[in-house]
PDB file of C-alpha atoms in Angstrom:
ATOM      1  CA  MET Y   1      28.040 102.954 269.626  1.00 49.00           C
ATOM      2  CA  GLU Y   2      29.677 102.624 272.771  1.00 61.00           C
ATOM      3  CA  ARG Y   3      27.768 102.780 275.677  1.00 60.00           C
ATOM      4  CA  ASP Y   4      29.688 106.353 276.457  1.00 72.00           C
ATOM      5  CA  ASP Y   5      29.016 107.543 273.576  1.00 83.00           C
ATOM      6  CA  GLU Y   6      25.275 106.980 273.612  1.00 84.00           C
ATOM      7  CA  LEU Y   7      25.378 108.215 277.190  1.00 89.00           C
ATOM      8  CA  SER Y   8      27.023 111.300 275.906  1.00 89.00           C
ATOM      9  CA  GLU Y   9      25.009 111.780 272.466  1.00 90.00           C
ATOM     10  CA  PHE Y  10      21.434 111.296 274.564  1.00 90.00           C
ATOM     11  CA  LEU Y  11      22.655 113.761 277.122  1.00 92.00           C
ATOM     12  CA  ARG Y  12      23.579 116.327 274.908  1.00 91.00           C
ATOM     13  CA  SER Y  13      20.153 115.810 273.127  1.00 90.00           C
ATOM     14  CA  ARG Y  14      17.408 116.139 276.269  1.00 91.00           C
ATOM     15  CA  ARG Y  15      20.104 119.568 277.203  1.00 91.00           C
ATOM     16  CA  ALA Y  16      19.383 120.849 273.343  1.00 90.00           C
ATOM     17  CA  ARG Y  17      15.607 120.281 274.260  1.00 89.00           C
ATOM     18  CA  VAL Y  18      14.703 122.176 277.581  1.00 90.00           C
ATOM     19  CA  THR Y  19      14.728 126.022 276.569  1.00 86.00           C
ATOM     20  CA  PRO Y  20      16.021 128.943 279.713  1.00 86.00           C
ATOM     21  CA  ALA Y  21      12.421 129.865 279.875  1.00 84.00           C
ATOM     22  CA  GLU Y  22      11.396 126.087 280.329  1.00 86.00           C
ATOM     23  CA  ALA Y  23      13.687 125.797 283.064  1.00 84.00           C
ATOM     24  CA  GLY Y  24      13.236 128.924 284.852  1.00 83.00           C
ATOM     25  CA  LEU Y  25      16.182 130.627 284.092  1.00 79.00           C
ATOM     26  CA  GLY Y  26      14.887 133.459 281.617  1.00 68.00           C
ATOM     27  CA  PRO Y  27      16.498 134.229 278.577  1.00 59.00           C
ATOM     28  CA  GLY Y  28      20.129 134.857 279.419  1.00 56.00           C
ATOM     29  CA  ALA Y  29      22.333 137.417 278.152  1.00 44.00           C
ATOM     30  CA  GLY Y  30      24.176 137.754 274.648  1.00 51.00           C
ATOM     31  CA  VAL Y  31      23.163 135.677 272.079  1.00 64.00           C
ATOM     32  CA  ARG Y  32      23.306 132.085 273.026  1.00 71.00           C
ATOM     33  CA  ARG Y  33      26.237 129.674 271.442  1.00 74.00           C
ATOM     34  CA  VAL Y  34      24.043 126.369 271.497  1.00 72.00           C
ATOM     35  CA  PRO Y  35      20.407 124.836 271.904  1.00 77.00           C
ATOM     36  CA  GLY Y  36      18.495 124.956 274.532  1.00 88.00           C
ATOM     37  CA  LEU Y  37      20.759 125.101 277.671  1.00 90.00           C
ATOM     38  CA  ARG Y  38      24.786 125.295 278.583  1.00 89.00           C
ATOM     39  CA  ARG Y  39      26.238 122.339 280.337  1.00 90.00           C
ATOM     40  CA  GLU Y  40      26.357 125.148 283.185  1.00 91.00           C
ATOM     41  CA  GLU Y  41      22.817 125.618 283.980  1.00 91.00           C
ATOM     42  CA  VAL Y  42      22.081 122.127 283.726  1.00 92.00           C
ATOM     43  CA  ALA Y  43      24.982 121.495 286.369  1.00 92.00           C
ATOM     44  CA  ARG Y  44      23.437 124.204 288.657  1.00 91.00           C
ATOM     45  CA  LEU Y  45      19.910 123.810 288.090  1.00 92.00           C
ATOM     46  CA  ALA Y  46      21.440 119.658 289.696  1.00 91.00           C
ATOM     47  CA  GLY Y  47      22.706 121.214 291.921  1.00 92.00           C
ATOM     48  CA  VAL Y  48      26.086 119.017 291.741  1.00 92.00           C
ATOM     49  CA  ASN Y  49      29.667 120.672 290.228  1.00 90.00           C
ATOM     50  CA  VAL Y  50      30.300 121.938 286.808  1.00 92.00           C
ATOM     51  CA  ASP Y  51      33.429 119.981 285.983  1.00 91.00           C
ATOM     52  CA  TYR Y  52      31.690 116.662 287.386  1.00 91.00           C
ATOM     53  CA  TYR Y  53      28.349 117.128 285.005  1.00 91.00           C
ATOM     54  CA  VAL Y  54      30.856 117.777 281.921  1.00 91.00           C
ATOM     55  CA  ARG Y  55      32.742 114.702 282.827  1.00 90.00           C
ATOM     56  CA  LEU Y  56      29.171 113.080 282.549  1.00 91.00           C
ATOM     57  CA  GLU Y  57      28.025 114.358 279.457  1.00 89.00           C
ATOM     58  CA  ARG Y  58      31.331 113.699 278.023  1.00 87.00           C
ATOM     59  CA  GLY Y  59      30.348 109.609 279.022  1.00 79.00           C
ATOM     60  CA  ARG Y  60      33.466 109.642 281.689  1.00 76.00           C
ATOM     61  CA  ARG Y  61      33.569 106.330 283.627  1.00 72.00           C
ATOM     62  CA  ILE Y  62      32.212 108.243 286.647  1.00 81.00           C
ATOM     63  CA  ASN Y  63      29.984 106.368 289.562  1.00 84.00           C
ATOM     64  CA  PRO Y  64      27.032 108.659 290.088  1.00 88.00           C
ATOM     65  CA  SER Y  65      24.442 108.596 292.717  1.00 89.00           C
ATOM     66  CA  ASP Y  66      20.875 108.056 292.145  1.00 90.00           C
ATOM     67  CA  SER Y  67      20.101 111.371 293.931  1.00 91.00           C
ATOM     68  CA  VAL Y  68      22.433 112.724 291.516  1.00 91.00           C
ATOM     69  CA  LEU Y  69      21.207 111.368 288.325  1.00 93.00           C
ATOM     70  CA  ASP Y  70      17.441 111.937 289.758  1.00 91.00           C
ATOM     71  CA  ALA Y  71      19.174 116.095 289.675  1.00 92.00           C
ATOM     72  CA  VAL Y  72      20.464 115.327 286.478  1.00 93.00           C
ATOM     73  CA  ALA Y  73      17.005 114.234 285.116  1.00 92.00           C
ATOM     74  CA  ARG Y  74      14.594 116.427 286.841  1.00 92.00           C
ATOM     75  CA  ALA Y  75      17.276 119.388 285.548  1.00 92.00           C
ATOM     76  CA  LEU Y  76      16.244 118.003 281.703  1.00 93.00           C
ATOM     77  CA  ARG Y  77      12.905 117.179 282.498  1.00 92.00           C
ATOM     78  CA  LEU Y  78      12.956 113.989 281.734  1.00 91.00           C
ATOM     79  CA  ASN Y  79       9.759 111.420 281.439  1.00 88.00           C
ATOM     80  CA  ALA Y  80       9.776 107.607 283.192  1.00 86.00           C
ATOM     81  CA  THR Y  81      11.264 106.555 279.851  1.00 86.00           C
ATOM     82  CA  GLU Y  82      14.098 108.888 279.185  1.00 89.00           C
ATOM     83  CA  ARG Y  83      15.279 108.539 282.701  1.00 89.00           C
ATOM     84  CA  ALA Y  84      14.825 105.105 282.895  1.00 87.00           C
ATOM     85  CA  HIS Y  85      17.438 105.082 280.025  1.00 88.00           C
ATOM     86  CA  LEU Y  86      19.327 107.371 281.548  1.00 90.00           C
ATOM     87  CA  PHE Y  87      19.568 105.061 284.060  1.00 89.00           C
ATOM     88  CA  ALA Y  88      20.318 102.243 281.828  1.00 86.00           C
ATOM     89  CA  LEU Y  89      23.041 103.986 280.107  1.00 88.00           C
ATOM     90  CA  VAL Y  90      24.662 104.904 283.186  1.00 88.00           C
ATOM     91  CA  ARG Y  91      24.692 101.218 285.029  1.00 79.00           C
ATOM     92  CA  PRO Y  92      23.587  98.871 282.740  1.00 68.00           C
ATOM     93  CA  GLY Y  93      23.099  96.140 285.087  1.00 56.00           C
ATOM     94  CA  SER Y  94      20.817  98.384 287.519  1.00 47.00           C
ATOM     95  CA  THR Y  95      18.706  97.234 284.600  1.00 46.00           C
ATOM     96  CA  ARG Y  96      20.094  93.942 282.036  1.00 48.00           C
ATOM     97  CA  PRO Y  97      22.857  92.811 281.768  1.00 45.00           C
ATOM     98  CA  ALA Y  98      24.698  93.940 278.842  1.00 44.00           C
ATOM     99  CA  ARG Y  99      25.149  90.223 276.691  1.00 48.00           C
ATOM    100  CA  ARG Y 100      26.444  90.354 273.317  1.00 52.00           C
ATOM    101  CA  SER Y 101      24.336  87.215 272.431  1.00 58.00           C
ATOM    102  CA  VAL Y 102      20.994  86.608 273.669  1.00 64.00           C
ATOM    103  CA  PRO Y 103      18.991  83.472 272.960  1.00 73.00           C
ATOM    104  CA  PRO Y 104      15.896  82.997 270.782  1.00 81.00           C
ATOM    105  CA  GLN Y 105      12.685  83.450 272.310  1.00 88.00           C
ATOM    106  CA  ARG Y 106       9.556  80.928 271.809  1.00 88.00           C
ATOM    107  CA  VAL Y 107       6.017  81.025 271.694  1.00 92.00           C
ATOM    108  CA  ARG Y 108       4.158  79.441 274.500  1.00 91.00           C
ATOM    109  CA  PRO Y 109       1.304  77.665 272.731  1.00 92.00           C
ATOM    110  CA  SER Y 110      -1.031  78.876 274.151  1.00 93.00           C
ATOM    111  CA  VAL Y 111      -0.370  82.137 273.639  1.00 93.00           C
ATOM    112  CA  HIS Y 112      -0.403  81.327 269.563  1.00 94.00           C
ATOM    113  CA  ARG Y 113      -4.610  79.694 270.575  1.00 95.00           C
ATOM    114  CA  ILE Y 114      -4.342  83.479 272.313  1.00 95.00           C
ATOM    115  CA  LEU Y 115      -3.850  85.194 268.725  1.00 95.00           C
ATOM    116  CA  ASP Y 116      -5.801  82.435 266.604  1.00 94.00           C
ATOM    117  CA  ALA Y 117      -8.880  83.115 269.150  1.00 95.00           C
ATOM    118  CA  HIS Y 118      -8.997  87.450 268.510  1.00 95.00           C
ATOM    119  CA  GLU Y 119      -9.938  86.848 265.025  1.00 92.00           C
ATOM    120  CA  PRO Y 120     -11.179  88.916 263.162  1.00 91.00           C
ATOM    121  CA  LEU Y 121      -9.175  91.090 264.904  1.00 94.00           C
ATOM    122  CA  PRO Y 122      -5.244  91.598 264.132  1.00 95.00           C
ATOM    123  CA  ALA Y 123      -3.286  90.419 267.186  1.00 96.00           C
ATOM    124  CA  MET Y 124       1.245  89.916 266.850  1.00 96.00           C
ATOM    125  CA  VAL Y 125       3.034  88.947 269.833  1.00 96.00           C
ATOM    126  CA  LEU Y 126       6.527  91.459 269.378  1.00 95.00           C
ATOM    127  CA  GLY Y 127      10.392  90.429 270.896  1.00 93.00           C
ATOM    128  CA  ARG Y 128      13.747  91.850 271.061  1.00 92.00           C
ATOM    129  CA  ARG Y 129      14.506  94.860 268.334  1.00 94.00           C
ATOM    130  CA  MET Y 130      10.267  94.642 267.526  1.00 95.00           C
ATOM    131  CA  ASP Y 131      10.900  91.032 265.994  1.00 96.00           C
ATOM    132  CA  VAL Y 132       7.025  90.078 264.851  1.00 96.00           C
ATOM    133  CA  LEU Y 133       7.452  86.647 266.864  1.00 96.00           C
ATOM    134  CA  ALA Y 134       3.683  85.397 265.337  1.00 95.00           C
ATOM    135  CA  ALA Y 135       0.918  87.027 263.696  1.00 95.00           C
ATOM    136  CA  ASN Y 136      -2.571  86.126 262.996  1.00 94.00           C
ATOM    137  CA  ARG Y 137      -4.460  85.676 259.283  1.00 92.00           C
ATOM    138  CA  PRO Y 138      -6.041  89.623 260.179  1.00 93.00           C
ATOM    139  CA  ALA Y 139      -2.291  90.981 261.368  1.00 94.00           C
ATOM    140  CA  ARG Y 140      -0.319  89.039 258.058  1.00 93.00           C
ATOM    141  CA  ALA Y 141      -3.232  90.770 256.213  1.00 92.00           C
ATOM    142  CA  LEU Y 142      -3.217  94.141 257.366  1.00 93.00           C
ATOM    143  CA  TYR Y 143       0.557  93.921 257.276  1.00 94.00           C
ATOM    144  CA  THR Y 144       2.671  91.759 255.164  1.00 92.00           C
ATOM    145  CA  ASP Y 145       2.556  87.897 255.340  1.00 91.00           C
ATOM    146  CA  TRP Y 146       5.419  87.804 258.358  1.00 92.00           C
ATOM    147  CA  GLU Y 147       5.614  84.224 257.491  1.00 88.00           C
ATOM    148  CA  ALA Y 148       6.765  84.143 253.817  1.00 89.00           C
ATOM    149  CA  LEU Y 149       9.714  87.088 254.713  1.00 91.00           C
ATOM    150  CA  PRO Y 150      13.247  85.302 256.017  1.00 87.00           C
ATOM    151  CA  GLY Y 151      13.965  85.693 259.424  1.00 84.00           C
ATOM    152  CA  PRO Y 152      15.378  88.970 259.831  1.00 86.00           C
ATOM    153  CA  SER Y 153      13.036  90.287 257.508  1.00 91.00           C
ATOM    154  CA  ARG Y 154       9.994  89.732 260.219  1.00 95.00           C
ATOM    155  CA  ASN Y 155      10.669  92.672 262.590  1.00 97.00           C
ATOM    156  CA  MET Y 156       8.283  95.863 262.288  1.00 97.00           C
ATOM    157  CA  VAL Y 157      11.090  98.771 262.053  1.00 97.00           C
ATOM    158  CA  ARG Y 158      12.288  97.270 259.029  1.00 97.00           C
ATOM    159  CA  PHE Y 159       9.290  97.193 257.600  1.00 97.00           C
ATOM    160  CA  LEU Y 160       8.461 100.445 258.462  1.00 97.00           C
ATOM    161  CA  PHE Y 161      11.204 101.840 256.833  1.00 97.00           C
ATOM    162  CA  THR Y 162      12.074  99.388 253.782  1.00 96.00           C
ATOM    163  CA  ASP Y 163       8.540  98.434 252.722  1.00 95.00           C
ATOM    164  CA  PRO Y 164       6.806 100.448 250.360  1.00 94.00           C
ATOM    165  CA  ALA Y 165       3.298  99.177 251.417  1.00 93.00           C
ATOM    166  CA  ALA Y 166       4.261 100.285 254.862  1.00 96.00           C
ATOM    167  CA  ARG Y 167       3.386 103.799 253.941  1.00 96.00           C
ATOM    168  CA  SER Y 168       0.348 103.266 251.877  1.00 95.00           C
ATOM    169  CA  VAL Y 169      -1.078 101.089 254.802  1.00 95.00           C
ATOM    170  CA  LEU Y 170      -0.460 103.443 257.878  1.00 97.00           C
ATOM    171  CA  VAL Y 171      -2.303 106.675 257.519  1.00 97.00           C
ATOM    172  CA  ASP Y 172      -0.118 108.269 259.959  1.00 97.00           C
ATOM    173  CA  TRP Y 173       3.548 106.769 258.771  1.00 97.00           C
ATOM    174  CA  ALA Y 174       6.076 109.261 259.878  1.00 97.00           C
ATOM    175  CA  GLY Y 175       4.480 109.355 263.854  1.00 96.00           C
ATOM    176  CA  SER Y 176       3.739 105.211 263.262  1.00 96.00           C
ATOM    177  CA  ALA Y 177       7.901 105.094 262.015  1.00 97.00           C
ATOM    178  CA  THR Y 178       9.317 107.762 265.124  1.00 96.00           C
ATOM    179  CA  GLU Y 179       7.579 105.219 267.778  1.00 95.00           C
ATOM    180  CA  ALA Y 180       9.085 102.704 266.260  1.00 95.00           C
ATOM    181  CA  VAL Y 181      12.945 104.185 266.313  1.00 96.00           C
ATOM    182  CA  ALA Y 182      12.197 105.199 270.162  1.00 94.00           C
ATOM    183  CA  HIS Y 183      11.442 101.936 271.017  1.00 93.00           C
ATOM    184  CA  LEU Y 184      14.319 100.644 269.094  1.00 93.00           C
ATOM    185  CA  ARG Y 185      16.610 103.285 271.096  1.00 92.00           C
ATOM    186  CA  LEU Y 186      14.808 102.336 274.258  1.00 89.00           C
ATOM    187  CA  TYR Y 187      15.775  97.899 273.758  1.00 90.00           C
ATOM    188  CA  GLN Y 188      19.521  99.535 272.861  1.00 88.00           C
ATOM    189  CA  GLY Y 189      19.604 100.891 276.631  1.00 86.00           C
ATOM    190  CA  ARG Y 190      18.607  97.702 278.145  1.00 84.00           C
ATOM    191  CA  TYR Y 191      21.052  95.431 275.604  1.00 85.00           C
ATOM    192  CA  PRO Y 192      23.977  97.819 274.042  1.00 83.00           C
ATOM    193  CA  ALA Y 193      26.241  94.532 272.665  1.00 84.00           C
ATOM    194  CA  ASP Y 194      23.359  92.613 271.217  1.00 89.00           C
ATOM    195  CA  PRO Y 195      24.815  91.426 267.834  1.00 91.00           C
ATOM    196  CA  LEU Y 196      20.983  91.618 265.622  1.00 92.00           C
ATOM    197  CA  LEU Y 197      20.401  95.198 267.090  1.00 93.00           C
ATOM    198  CA  ALA Y 198      23.319  96.328 265.784  1.00 92.00           C
ATOM    199  CA  ASP Y 199      22.989  94.560 262.317  1.00 94.00           C
ATOM    200  CA  LEU Y 200      19.555  96.175 261.751  1.00 96.00           C
ATOM    201  CA  ILE Y 201      20.844  99.458 262.687  1.00 95.00           C
ATOM    202  CA  ARG Y 202      23.227  98.881 260.531  1.00 96.00           C
ATOM    203  CA  ASP Y 203      21.635  98.008 257.499  1.00 96.00           C
ATOM    204  CA  LEU Y 204      18.598 100.188 258.194  1.00 97.00           C
ATOM    205  CA  SER Y 205      20.790 103.427 258.794  1.00 96.00           C
ATOM    206  CA  ALA Y 206      22.624 102.600 255.369  1.00 96.00           C
ATOM    207  CA  THR Y 207      19.022 102.442 253.704  1.00 94.00           C
ATOM    208  CA  SER Y 208      17.175 104.580 254.936  1.00 96.00           C
ATOM    209  CA  GLU Y 209      17.545 108.879 255.792  1.00 96.00           C
ATOM    210  CA  ASP Y 210      14.190 108.748 257.667  1.00 97.00           C
ATOM    211  CA  PHE Y 211      15.552 106.095 259.265  1.00 97.00           C
ATOM    212  CA  ARG Y 212      19.017 107.925 260.510  1.00 96.00           C
ATOM    213  CA  ASP Y 213      17.148 111.298 261.104  1.00 95.00           C
ATOM    214  CA  ARG Y 214      15.073 109.710 263.863  1.00 95.00           C
ATOM    215  CA  TRP Y 215      17.889 107.846 264.909  1.00 95.00           C
ATOM    216  CA  ALA Y 216      20.393 110.876 265.888  1.00 93.00           C
ATOM    217  CA  ASP Y 217      17.008 112.125 267.750  1.00 91.00           C
ATOM    218  CA  HIS Y 218      18.253 110.000 270.398  1.00 92.00           C
ATOM    219  CA  ASP Y 219      14.296 109.496 271.329  1.00 90.00           C
ATOM    220  CA  VAL Y 220      13.195 106.397 273.768  1.00 90.00           C
ATOM    221  CA  HIS Y 221       9.265 105.753 274.499  1.00 85.00           C
ATOM    222  CA  GLN Y 222       7.360 102.930 274.756  1.00 81.00           C
ATOM    223  CA  HIS Y 223       3.963 103.328 273.542  1.00 82.00           C
ATOM    224  CA  THR Y 224       1.936 100.344 275.380  1.00 88.00           C
ATOM    225  CA  TYR Y 225      -0.930 101.668 274.058  1.00 92.00           C
ATOM    226  CA  GLY Y 226      -2.759 104.101 272.202  1.00 94.00           C
ATOM    227  CA  ALA Y 227      -4.942 104.023 268.403  1.00 96.00           C
ATOM    228  CA  LYS Y 228      -3.671 103.894 264.541  1.00 96.00           C
ATOM    229  CA  SER Y 229      -5.186 104.623 261.309  1.00 97.00           C
ATOM    230  CA  PHE Y 230      -4.933 102.169 258.399  1.00 96.00           C
ATOM    231  CA  ASN Y 231      -5.972 102.373 254.676  1.00 95.00           C
ATOM    232  CA  HIS Y 232      -6.248  99.134 253.566  1.00 93.00           C
ATOM    233  CA  PRO Y 233      -5.993  97.874 249.673  1.00 90.00           C
ATOM    234  CA  VAL Y 234      -9.335  95.609 250.805  1.00 88.00           C
ATOM    235  CA  ALA Y 235     -11.123  96.870 253.971  1.00 91.00           C
ATOM    236  CA  GLY Y 236     -10.436 100.985 253.154  1.00 93.00           C
ATOM    237  CA  ARG Y 237     -10.189 102.988 255.690  1.00 95.00           C
ATOM    238  CA  PHE Y 238     -10.096 102.386 259.481  1.00 96.00           C
ATOM    239  CA  THR Y 239      -9.262 102.862 262.561  1.00 97.00           C
ATOM    240  CA  LEU Y 240      -8.316 100.427 265.431  1.00 97.00           C
ATOM    241  CA  THR Y 241      -7.369 100.874 268.856  1.00 97.00           C
ATOM    242  CA  TYR Y 242      -4.039  98.775 270.243  1.00 96.00           C
ATOM    243  CA  GLU Y 243      -2.843  97.600 274.104  1.00 95.00           C
ATOM    244  CA  LEU Y 244       0.301  96.223 274.575  1.00 93.00           C
ATOM    245  CA  LEU Y 245       0.169  93.325 277.061  1.00 92.00           C
ATOM    246  CA  GLY Y 246       3.502  92.089 278.676  1.00 89.00           C
ATOM    247  CA  VAL Y 247       4.644  88.286 278.544  1.00 86.00           C
ATOM    248  CA  LEU Y 248       5.203  87.447 282.663  1.00 78.00           C
ATOM    249  CA  ASP Y 249       7.591  84.881 281.521  1.00 77.00           C
ATOM    250  CA  ASP Y 250       9.794  86.908 279.280  1.00 81.00           C
ATOM    251  CA  ALA Y 251      10.071  90.544 279.943  1.00 78.00           C
ATOM    252  CA  ASP Y 252      10.938  91.155 276.383  1.00 86.00           C
ATOM    253  CA  GLN Y 253       7.847  89.918 274.393  1.00 91.00           C
ATOM    254  CA  PHE Y 254       4.769  91.138 274.324  1.00 93.00           C
ATOM    255  CA  LEU Y 255       0.798  91.013 272.713  1.00 95.00           C
ATOM    256  CA  THR Y 256      -0.411  93.251 270.723  1.00 96.00           C
ATOM    257  CA  LEU Y 257      -3.513  93.207 270.832  1.00 97.00           C
ATOM    258  CA  TYR Y 258      -6.035  95.652 268.436  1.00 97.00           C
ATOM    259  CA  THR Y 259      -9.252  96.336 268.403  1.00 96.00           C
ATOM    260  CA  ALA Y 260     -12.743  98.372 267.477  1.00 95.00           C
ATOM    261  CA  GLU Y 261     -15.091 100.518 268.642  1.00 93.00           C
ATOM    262  CA  PRO Y 262     -18.398  97.978 268.720  1.00 93.00           C
ATOM    263  CA  GLY Y 263     -20.865  98.539 265.867  1.00 93.00           C
ATOM    264  CA  SER Y 264     -18.787 100.977 264.308  1.00 95.00           C
ATOM    265  CA  ALA Y 265     -17.075 101.184 260.926  1.00 94.00           C
ATOM    266  CA  SER Y 266     -14.312 100.602 261.465  1.00 94.00           C
ATOM    267  CA  GLU Y 267     -15.486  97.346 262.951  1.00 92.00           C
ATOM    268  CA  ALA Y 268     -16.952  96.400 259.698  1.00 91.00           C
ATOM    269  CA  ALA Y 269     -14.157  97.258 257.868  1.00 91.00           C
ATOM    270  CA  VAL Y 270     -11.949  95.186 259.250  1.00 89.00           C
ATOM    271  CA  ARG Y 271     -14.183  91.689 258.653  1.00 86.00           C
ATOM    272  CA  HIS Y 272     -13.307  92.332 255.369  1.00 84.00           C
ATOM    273  CA  LEU Y 273      -9.610  91.507 256.094  1.00 81.00           C
ATOM    274  CA  ARG Y 274     -10.749  87.919 256.196  1.00 72.00           C
ATOM    275  CA  THR Y 275     -10.781  88.394 252.278  1.00 70.00           C
ATOM    276  CA  ALA Y 276      -7.494  89.617 251.906  1.00 67.00           C
ATOM    277  CA  SER Y 277      -5.960  87.049 254.986  1.00 62.00           C
ATOM    278  CA  ILE Y 278      -2.867  84.795 253.522  1.00 50.00           C
ATOM    279  CA  SER Y 279      -4.785  81.436 252.194  1.00 42.00           C
ATOM    280  CA  ARG Y 280      -2.009  79.291 253.924  1.00 39.00           C
ATOM    281  CA  VAL Y 281      -3.600  77.315 256.379  1.00 38.00           C
ATOM    282  CA  GLY Y 282      -2.003  77.456 260.075  1.00 44.00           C
ATOM    283  CA  SER Y 283      -2.876  80.161 262.031  1.00 48.00           C
ATOM    284  CA  SER Y 284       0.436  82.078 263.788  1.00 55.00           C
ATOM    285  CA  ARG Y 285       3.322  80.075 264.078  1.00 60.00           C
ATOM    286  CA  PHE Y 286       6.409  80.438 261.908  1.00 57.00           C
ATOM    287  CA  PRO Y 287       9.661  79.192 261.550  1.00 55.00           C
ATOM    288  CA  ASP Y 288      12.310  80.412 263.985  1.00 57.00           C
ATOM    289  CA  PRO Y 289      13.751  83.768 262.835  1.00 50.00           C
ATOM    290  CA  HIS Y 290      16.799  83.286 263.531  1.00 52.00           C
TER     291      HIS Y 290
END
């Protein structure tokens, strides 16, 4: 999808999710033909000319000021992540250049050592498009043997929507899938011309109705911490918390560390991942994915 189309669809989807009551407008008269707010209502709430907002929503090449974008963001009740996404769509150069190719990502040896030292708890490094750049043995036992997969398949979103194991091991598969797609949509706003992203979206759209439905929602999120429950064939059912820590010299690389409450049943259960760990020696180092 072209950037102008992406901006148009994003604004329409956000407008459809705000009710007149939430915006303080009241229900209005007569039957509403569209869900959520009308374009003229958004324009009035933002204090801009109706025609100007219509051109913005249609993806026309205009150059709104920061104050106008802030006003539109407030009118549409955008959160901080959605606001940043709006700015990225309107001004591609304000966040990250829209390059048609990006260099391969590398994981430093010291980061690999962090993954290995985190055992027996799972740890991974996620990169652009949620590519799995590295994973320790418990993480590979928990999800899949990433190392055995061909490069393009080492991707968390692809795993969630194409590997049946994802639906069985993740207790809240639907929630995890929704979060992953929202993160991918956010990445697209920063790198709209990434050819590997285009390949991933095309492949998943062609093979997964669940992915298509979520992609059409235009949600954007960046979850940096939380909890996930698992139902593992060896370790049983347990819950882990996770933290995503940015790698300072690569803004698109995140160290994902899982932890368990000390002394909990989950801590005891996750230790059984050792018995399910890949027997291959060699820890978290993968060949280059692309």
